[in-house]
Amino acid sequence: MTKPASLPATIDDTVALLKAGDYVSDRSLATVLFLALRMGRPLFLEGEAGVGKTEIAKVLSRVLDRRLIRLQCYEGLDVSSAVYEWNYAGQMMAIRLAEAAGETDRARLSEDVFSERHLVKRPLLQALEPDVAGAPILLIDELDRTDEAFEAFLLEVLSDFQVTIPELGTVKAAAPPIVIITSNRTREIHDALKRRCLYHWVDYPDSQRELAILKARLPDAPARLTKQVVAFVQAIRKEDLFKLPGVAETLDWASALVELDAVALDPAIVSDTLGVLLKYQDDIARIQGSRAKELLDQVKAA
């Protein structure tokens, strides 16, 4: 039997753990993650899209060698999609077979129909199951896309790490999963849910940390290009745009420039590839042309 990977013993160990997964963290994030792991509390991460919230759960899964169970939230998400549902076709088949065999004991038939073999387990229920590799990483991604009714349901899961199935009873985790919840803050999450979590706002990185991220993720990229990309993105984030580029867009843009064999930024290549960095036409139109050249001149003069 494989021994589960041990959790970090200090904040420095947590920084090193994330770094082993090519995630460059600031100390405040490492601190709250360390506390969430030590205290067995869910970690609630808010921030703009693309700043690296979801990646934390993926990195933990890789470096701790734990199963990652992801619940992608969306409007209208309900219990049948998030927790469990019954295999109605299988249940009907069991009833037909019982009738054909002359089974008349309704209690026994009901027990068979609502048994675990007809239960379809969704992410939240899967996360409560034991695992020889250690408790899984449960990622509840973009919780702000769901409604308040689903939030209310999550309270039992996050408080006691259990789910009640009326036909079977209560399923409780022997070892609570490591829970990471993310939100892009398109709406406010209720205080009752936040109280059950440790909280951290994941902000855009400063230039030094963003440069370290690019070096970790794209070690073969030309050093001059990497520095200019970071400086240009940092400058763009000061502009009045509908959607500022996150770290994910910075990485995509740098990767695209490497694919184009660029060794440095110039007005033509910036103009041609802005659609990799910016995702709205109004933002592209605002930056493209003379403004892009001004920002590029500032980058090169710095």
GROMACS .gro file of C-alpha atoms in nm:
model
  302
    1MET     CA    1   0.000   0.000   0.000
    2THR     CA    2   0.137   0.344  -0.096
    3LYS     CA    3   0.193   0.578   0.195
    4PRO     CA    4   0.013   0.911   0.147
    5ALA     CA    5   0.242   1.210   0.085
    6SER     CA    6   0.292   1.416   0.397
    7LEU     CA    7   0.157   1.769   0.429
    8PRO     CA    8   0.401   2.059   0.472
    9ALA     CA    9   0.519   2.116   0.830
   10THR     CA   10   0.599   2.488   0.797
   11ILE     CA   11   0.514   2.787   0.583
   12ASP     CA   12   0.854   2.760   0.414
   13ASP     CA   13   0.773   2.397   0.333
   14THR     CA   14   0.446   2.516   0.177
   15VAL     CA   15   0.630   2.768  -0.041
   16ALA     CA   16   0.868   2.489  -0.147
   17LEU     CA   17   0.576   2.253  -0.209
   18LEU     CA   18   0.413   2.499  -0.448
   19LYS     CA   19   0.745   2.576  -0.611
   20ALA     CA   20   0.794   2.204  -0.677
   21GLY     CA   21   0.477   2.228  -0.886
   22ASP     CA   22   0.610   2.538  -1.070
   23TYR     CA   23   0.373   2.764  -0.877
   24VAL     CA   24   0.546   3.081  -0.758
   25SER     CA   25   0.360   3.191  -0.446
   26ASP     CA   26   0.388   3.497  -0.226
   27ARG     CA   27   0.424   3.432   0.147
   28SER     CA   28   0.073   3.545   0.239
   29LEU     CA   29  -0.084   3.283   0.010
   30ALA     CA   30   0.154   3.014   0.136
   31THR     CA   31   0.064   3.106   0.495
   32VAL     CA   32  -0.313   3.073   0.450
   33LEU     CA   33  -0.268   2.751   0.251
   34PHE     CA   34  -0.047   2.608   0.525
   35LEU     CA   35  -0.310   2.695   0.786
   36ALA     CA   36  -0.592   2.546   0.577
   37LEU     CA   37  -0.398   2.219   0.545
   38ARG     CA   38  -0.305   2.208   0.913
   39MET     CA   39  -0.651   2.301   1.041
   40GLY     CA   40  -0.843   2.090   0.791
   41ARG     CA   41  -1.044   2.391   0.677
   42PRO     CA   42  -1.161   2.470   0.321
   43LEU     CA   43  -0.964   2.746   0.150
   44PHE     CA   44  -1.176   3.009  -0.025
   45LEU     CA   45  -0.986   3.194  -0.298
   46GLU     CA   46  -1.125   3.504  -0.465
   47GLY     CA   47  -0.968   3.708  -0.741
   48GLU     CA   48  -0.993   3.806  -1.105
   49ALA     CA   49  -1.007   3.533  -1.367
   50GLY     CA   50  -0.667   3.402  -1.471
   51VAL     CA   51  -0.466   3.489  -1.159
   52GLY     CA   52  -0.395   3.127  -1.065
   53LYS     CA   53  -0.668   3.025  -0.819
   54THR     CA   54  -0.762   2.697  -0.987
   55GLU     CA   55  -0.397   2.613  -1.049
   56ILE     CA   56  -0.334   2.586  -0.674
   57ALA     CA   57  -0.563   2.282  -0.650
   58LYS     CA   58  -0.396   2.124  -0.955
   59VAL     CA   59  -0.050   2.179  -0.811
   60LEU     CA   60  -0.150   2.030  -0.474
   61SER     CA   61  -0.285   1.725  -0.655
   62ARG     CA   62   0.042   1.677  -0.844
   63VAL     CA   63   0.294   1.739  -0.567
   64LEU     CA   64   0.098   1.553  -0.295
   65ASP     CA   65   0.007   1.276  -0.540
   66ARG     CA   66  -0.360   1.301  -0.444
   67ARG     CA   67  -0.663   1.254  -0.665
   68LEU     CA   68  -0.809   1.581  -0.794
   69ILE     CA   69  -1.189   1.592  -0.796
   70ARG     CA   70  -1.322   1.901  -0.972
   71LEU     CA   71  -1.673   2.037  -0.946
   72GLN     CA   72  -1.709   2.301  -1.216
   73CYS     CA   73  -1.990   2.530  -1.107
   74TYR     CA   74  -2.247   2.683  -1.339
   75GLU     CA   75  -2.589   2.846  -1.320
   76GLY     CA   76  -2.853   2.585  -1.237
   77LEU     CA   77  -2.611   2.336  -1.078
   78ASP     CA   78  -2.811   2.105  -0.852
   79VAL     CA   79  -2.767   1.807  -0.620
   80SER     CA   80  -2.808   1.548  -0.897
   81SER     CA   81  -2.514   1.696  -1.087
   82ALA     CA   82  -2.295   1.782  -0.789
   83VAL     CA   83  -2.359   1.506  -0.534
   84TYR     CA   84  -2.549   1.200  -0.656
   85GLU     CA   85  -2.839   1.069  -0.857
   86TRP     CA   86  -3.002   0.732  -0.899
   87ASN     CA   87  -2.951   0.516  -1.206
   88TYR     CA   88  -3.320   0.509  -1.299
   89ALA     CA   89  -3.269   0.274  -1.595
   90GLY     CA   90  -3.089   0.026  -1.369
   91GLN     CA   91  -3.358   0.057  -1.103
   92MET     CA   92  -3.634  -0.010  -1.356
   93MET     CA   93  -3.447  -0.313  -1.486
   94ALA     CA   94  -3.414  -0.448  -1.130
   95ILE     CA   95  -3.788  -0.402  -1.072
   96ARG     CA   96  -3.877  -0.579  -1.399
   97LEU     CA   97  -3.645  -0.870  -1.320
   98ALA     CA   98  -3.789  -0.901  -0.969
   99GLU     CA   99  -4.143  -0.901  -1.104
  100ALA     CA  100  -4.051  -1.165  -1.362
  101ALA     CA  101  -3.900  -1.379  -1.085
  102GLY     CA  102  -4.217  -1.347  -0.879
  103GLU     CA  103  -4.061  -1.135  -0.606
  104THR     CA  104  -4.338  -1.003  -0.380
  105ASP     CA  105  -4.141  -0.870  -0.082
  106ARG     CA  106  -4.169  -0.494  -0.138
  107ALA     CA  107  -3.929  -0.409   0.146
  108ARG     CA  108  -3.656  -0.630   0.001
  109LEU     CA  109  -3.722  -0.493  -0.349
  110SER     CA  110  -3.701  -0.136  -0.225
  111GLU     CA  111  -3.376  -0.214  -0.045
  112ASP     CA  112  -3.232  -0.359  -0.365
  113VAL     CA  113  -3.351  -0.075  -0.588
  114PHE     CA  114  -3.208   0.193  -0.356
  115SER     CA  115  -2.878   0.018  -0.296
  116GLU     CA  116  -2.534   0.160  -0.361
  117ARG     CA  117  -2.500  -0.033  -0.686
  118HIS     CA  118  -2.766   0.192  -0.840
  119LEU     CA  119  -2.612   0.509  -0.698
  120VAL     CA  120  -2.432   0.740  -0.943
  121LYS     CA  121  -2.170   0.929  -0.744
  122ARG     CA  122  -2.095   1.287  -0.846
  123PRO     CA  123  -1.790   1.496  -0.738
  124LEU     CA  124  -1.899   1.592  -0.384
  125LEU     CA  125  -1.987   1.235  -0.291
  126GLN     CA  126  -1.670   1.101  -0.457
  127ALA     CA  127  -1.462   1.339  -0.244
  128LEU     CA  128  -1.595   1.180   0.076
  129GLU     CA  129  -1.477   0.831  -0.020
  130PRO     CA  130  -1.157   0.689   0.134
  131ASP     CA  131  -0.845   0.675  -0.082
  132VAL     CA  132  -0.522   0.485  -0.015
  133ALA     CA  133  -0.322   0.780  -0.154
  134GLY     CA  134  -0.475   1.012   0.106
  135ALA     CA  135  -0.776   1.239   0.114
  136PRO     CA  136  -0.839   1.382  -0.234
  137ILE     CA  137  -0.821   1.745  -0.342
  138LEU     CA  138  -1.175   1.875  -0.392
  139LEU     CA  139  -1.184   2.178  -0.622
  140ILE     CA  140  -1.515   2.366  -0.621
  141ASP     CA  141  -1.442   2.599  -0.911
  142GLU     CA  142  -1.616   2.933  -0.976
  143LEU     CA  143  -1.873   2.900  -0.697
  144ASP     CA  144  -2.005   3.248  -0.782
  145ARG     CA  145  -2.168   3.103  -1.094
  146THR     CA  146  -2.416   2.898  -0.886
  147ASP     CA  147  -2.716   3.026  -0.691
  148GLU     CA  148  -2.774   3.071  -0.318
  149ALA     CA  149  -2.974   2.748  -0.290
  150PHE     CA  150  -2.668   2.546  -0.388
  151GLU     CA  151  -2.452   2.746  -0.147
  152ALA     CA  152  -2.692   2.650   0.132
  153PHE     CA  153  -2.658   2.284   0.044
  154LEU     CA  154  -2.278   2.310   0.062
  155LEU     CA  155  -2.293   2.413   0.427
  156GLU     CA  156  -2.341   2.053   0.546
  157VAL     CA  157  -2.060   1.931   0.324
  158LEU     CA  158  -1.813   2.198   0.438
  159SER     CA  159  -1.910   2.189   0.807
  160ASP     CA  160  -1.910   1.815   0.873
  161PHE     CA  161  -1.776   1.669   0.547
  162GLN     CA  162  -2.086   1.459   0.510
  163VAL     CA  163  -2.381   1.420   0.276
  164THR     CA  164  -2.726   1.291   0.364
  165ILE     CA  165  -2.893   1.059   0.112
  166PRO     CA  166  -3.253   1.002   0.225
  167GLU     CA  167  -3.271   0.644   0.093
  168LEU     CA  168  -2.931   0.536   0.232
  169GLY     CA  169  -2.853   0.764   0.526
  170THR     CA  170  -2.555   0.988   0.596
  171VAL     CA  171  -2.222   0.940   0.420
  172LYS     CA  172  -1.935   1.089   0.622
  173ALA     CA  173  -1.572   1.119   0.516
  174ALA     CA  174  -1.328   0.915   0.723
  175ALA     CA  175  -1.059   1.167   0.625
  176PRO     CA  176  -1.184   1.510   0.512
  177PRO     CA  177  -1.077   1.612   0.161
  178ILE     CA  178  -0.854   1.913   0.102
  179VAL     CA  179  -1.107   2.167  -0.025
  180ILE     CA  180  -1.019   2.459  -0.253
  181ILE     CA  181  -1.308   2.690  -0.347
  182THR     CA  182  -1.262   2.961  -0.610
  183SER     CA  183  -1.470   3.263  -0.706
  184ASN     CA  184  -1.423   3.532  -0.970
  185ARG     CA  185  -1.652   3.754  -0.759
  186THR     CA  186  -1.921   3.803  -1.021
  187ARG     CA  187  -2.148   3.803  -0.715
  188GLU     CA  188  -2.094   3.797  -0.340
  189ILE     CA  189  -2.080   3.461  -0.163
  190HIS     CA  190  -2.292   3.433   0.152
  191ASP     CA  191  -2.120   3.493   0.488
  192ALA     CA  192  -2.241   3.157   0.624
  193LEU     CA  193  -2.028   2.973   0.370
  194LYS     CA  194  -1.728   3.204   0.407
  195ARG     CA  195  -1.726   3.148   0.784
  196ARG     CA  196  -1.652   2.781   0.723
  197CYS     CA  197  -1.342   2.864   0.520
  198LEU     CA  198  -1.010   3.040   0.543
  199TYR     CA  199  -1.002   3.327   0.294
  200HIS     CA  200  -0.744   3.476   0.060
  201TRP     CA  201  -0.766   3.731  -0.220
  202VAL     CA  202  -0.539   3.625  -0.507
  203ASP     CA  203  -0.420   3.945  -0.672
  204TYR     CA  204  -0.225   4.010  -0.989
  205PRO     CA  205   0.145   3.943  -0.921
  206ASP     CA  206   0.401   4.220  -0.910
  207SER     CA  207   0.664   4.229  -1.184
  208GLN     CA  208   0.923   4.033  -0.987
  209ARG     CA  209   0.689   3.743  -0.910
  210GLU     CA  210   0.541   3.742  -1.262
  211LEU     CA  211   0.891   3.722  -1.406
  212ALA     CA  212   0.965   3.427  -1.175
  213ILE     CA  213   0.644   3.258  -1.292
  214LEU     CA  214   0.741   3.291  -1.657
  215LYS     CA  215   1.091   3.162  -1.591
  216ALA     CA  216   0.947   2.860  -1.409
  217ARG     CA  217   0.686   2.780  -1.673
  218LEU     CA  218   0.881   2.881  -1.985
  219PRO     CA  219   1.247   2.824  -1.899
  220ASP     CA  220   1.355   2.817  -2.264
  221ALA     CA  221   1.206   3.156  -2.353
  222PRO     CA  222   1.464   3.426  -2.436
  223ALA     CA  223   1.546   3.629  -2.124
  224ARG     CA  224   1.504   3.963  -2.303
  225LEU     CA  225   1.162   3.864  -2.438
  226THR     CA  226   1.046   3.741  -2.097
  227LYS     CA  227   1.141   4.067  -1.926
  228GLN     CA  228   0.971   4.276  -2.195
  229VAL     CA  229   0.654   4.065  -2.185
  230VAL     CA  230   0.625   4.108  -1.807
  231ALA     CA  231   0.692   4.482  -1.826
  232PHE     CA  232   0.437   4.528  -2.107
  233VAL     CA  233   0.168   4.329  -1.923
  234GLN     CA  234   0.234   4.520  -1.603
  235ALA     CA  235   0.190   4.845  -1.798
  236ILE     CA  236  -0.133   4.725  -1.963
  237ARG     CA  237  -0.282   4.645  -1.621
  238LYS     CA  238  -0.269   5.016  -1.542
  239GLU     CA  239  -0.490   5.093  -1.843
  240ASP     CA  240  -0.868   5.138  -1.824
  241LEU     CA  241  -0.971   4.806  -1.980
  242PHE     CA  242  -1.282   4.591  -1.949
  243LYS     CA  243  -1.075   4.280  -1.864
  244LEU     CA  244  -0.716   4.309  -1.749
  245PRO     CA  245  -0.492   4.017  -1.851
  246GLY     CA  246  -0.419   3.762  -1.580
  247VAL     CA  247  -0.115   3.542  -1.535
  248ALA     CA  248  -0.277   3.281  -1.760
  249GLU     CA  249  -0.290   3.533  -2.046
  250THR     CA  250   0.070   3.638  -1.980
  251LEU     CA  251   0.182   3.276  -2.010
  252ASP     CA  252  -0.026   3.225  -2.325
  253TRP     CA  253   0.116   3.538  -2.485
  254ALA     CA  254   0.475   3.451  -2.398
  255SER     CA  255   0.422   3.096  -2.534
  256ALA     CA  256   0.275   3.235  -2.856
  257LEU     CA  257   0.571   3.472  -2.901
  258VAL     CA  258   0.814   3.183  -2.848
  259GLU     CA  259   0.627   2.984  -3.114
  260LEU     CA  260   0.678   3.280  -3.349
  261ASP     CA  261   1.054   3.273  -3.272
  262ALA     CA  262   1.043   3.623  -3.126
  263VAL     CA  263   1.343   3.730  -2.919
  264ALA     CA  264   1.208   4.076  -2.831
  265LEU     CA  265   0.891   4.281  -2.865
  266ASP     CA  266   0.833   4.514  -3.157
  267PRO     CA  267   0.521   4.713  -3.260
  268ALA     CA  268   0.427   4.473  -3.540
  269ILE     CA  269   0.436   4.153  -3.335
  270VAL     CA  270   0.253   4.319  -3.043
  271SER     CA  271  -0.022   4.435  -3.278
  272ASP     CA  272  -0.050   4.094  -3.444
  273THR     CA  273  -0.073   3.898  -3.116
  274LEU     CA  274  -0.281   4.124  -2.890
  275GLY     CA  275  -0.572   3.882  -2.928
  276VAL     CA  276  -0.376   3.628  -2.724
  277LEU     CA  277  -0.334   3.873  -2.437
  278LEU     CA  278  -0.665   4.063  -2.448
  279LYS     CA  279  -1.004   3.896  -2.490
  280TYR     CA  280  -1.236   4.185  -2.579
  281GLN     CA  281  -1.237   4.376  -2.907
  282ASP     CA  282  -1.288   4.712  -2.733
  283ASP     CA  283  -0.978   4.648  -2.521
  284ILE     CA  284  -0.775   4.547  -2.826
  285ALA     CA  285  -0.890   4.857  -3.015
  286ARG     CA  286  -0.794   5.078  -2.719
  287ILE     CA  287  -0.439   4.938  -2.701
  288GLN     CA  288  -0.367   4.861  -3.066
  289GLY     CA  289  -0.167   5.109  -3.272
  290SER     CA  290  -0.023   5.422  -3.117
  291ARG     CA  291  -0.100   5.330  -2.755
  292ALA     CA  292   0.074   4.994  -2.791
  293LYS     CA  293   0.380   5.172  -2.935
  294GLU     CA  294   0.381   5.422  -2.645
  295LEU     CA  295   0.370   5.139  -2.391
  296LEU     CA  296   0.638   4.949  -2.578
  297ASP     CA  297   0.863   5.257  -2.581
  298GLN     CA  298   0.816   5.288  -2.204
  299VAL     CA  299   0.910   4.922  -2.158
  300LYS     CA  300   1.227   4.956  -2.367
  301ALA     CA  301   1.326   5.281  -2.196
  302ALA     CA  302   1.289   5.134  -1.846
   0.00000   0.00000   0.00000
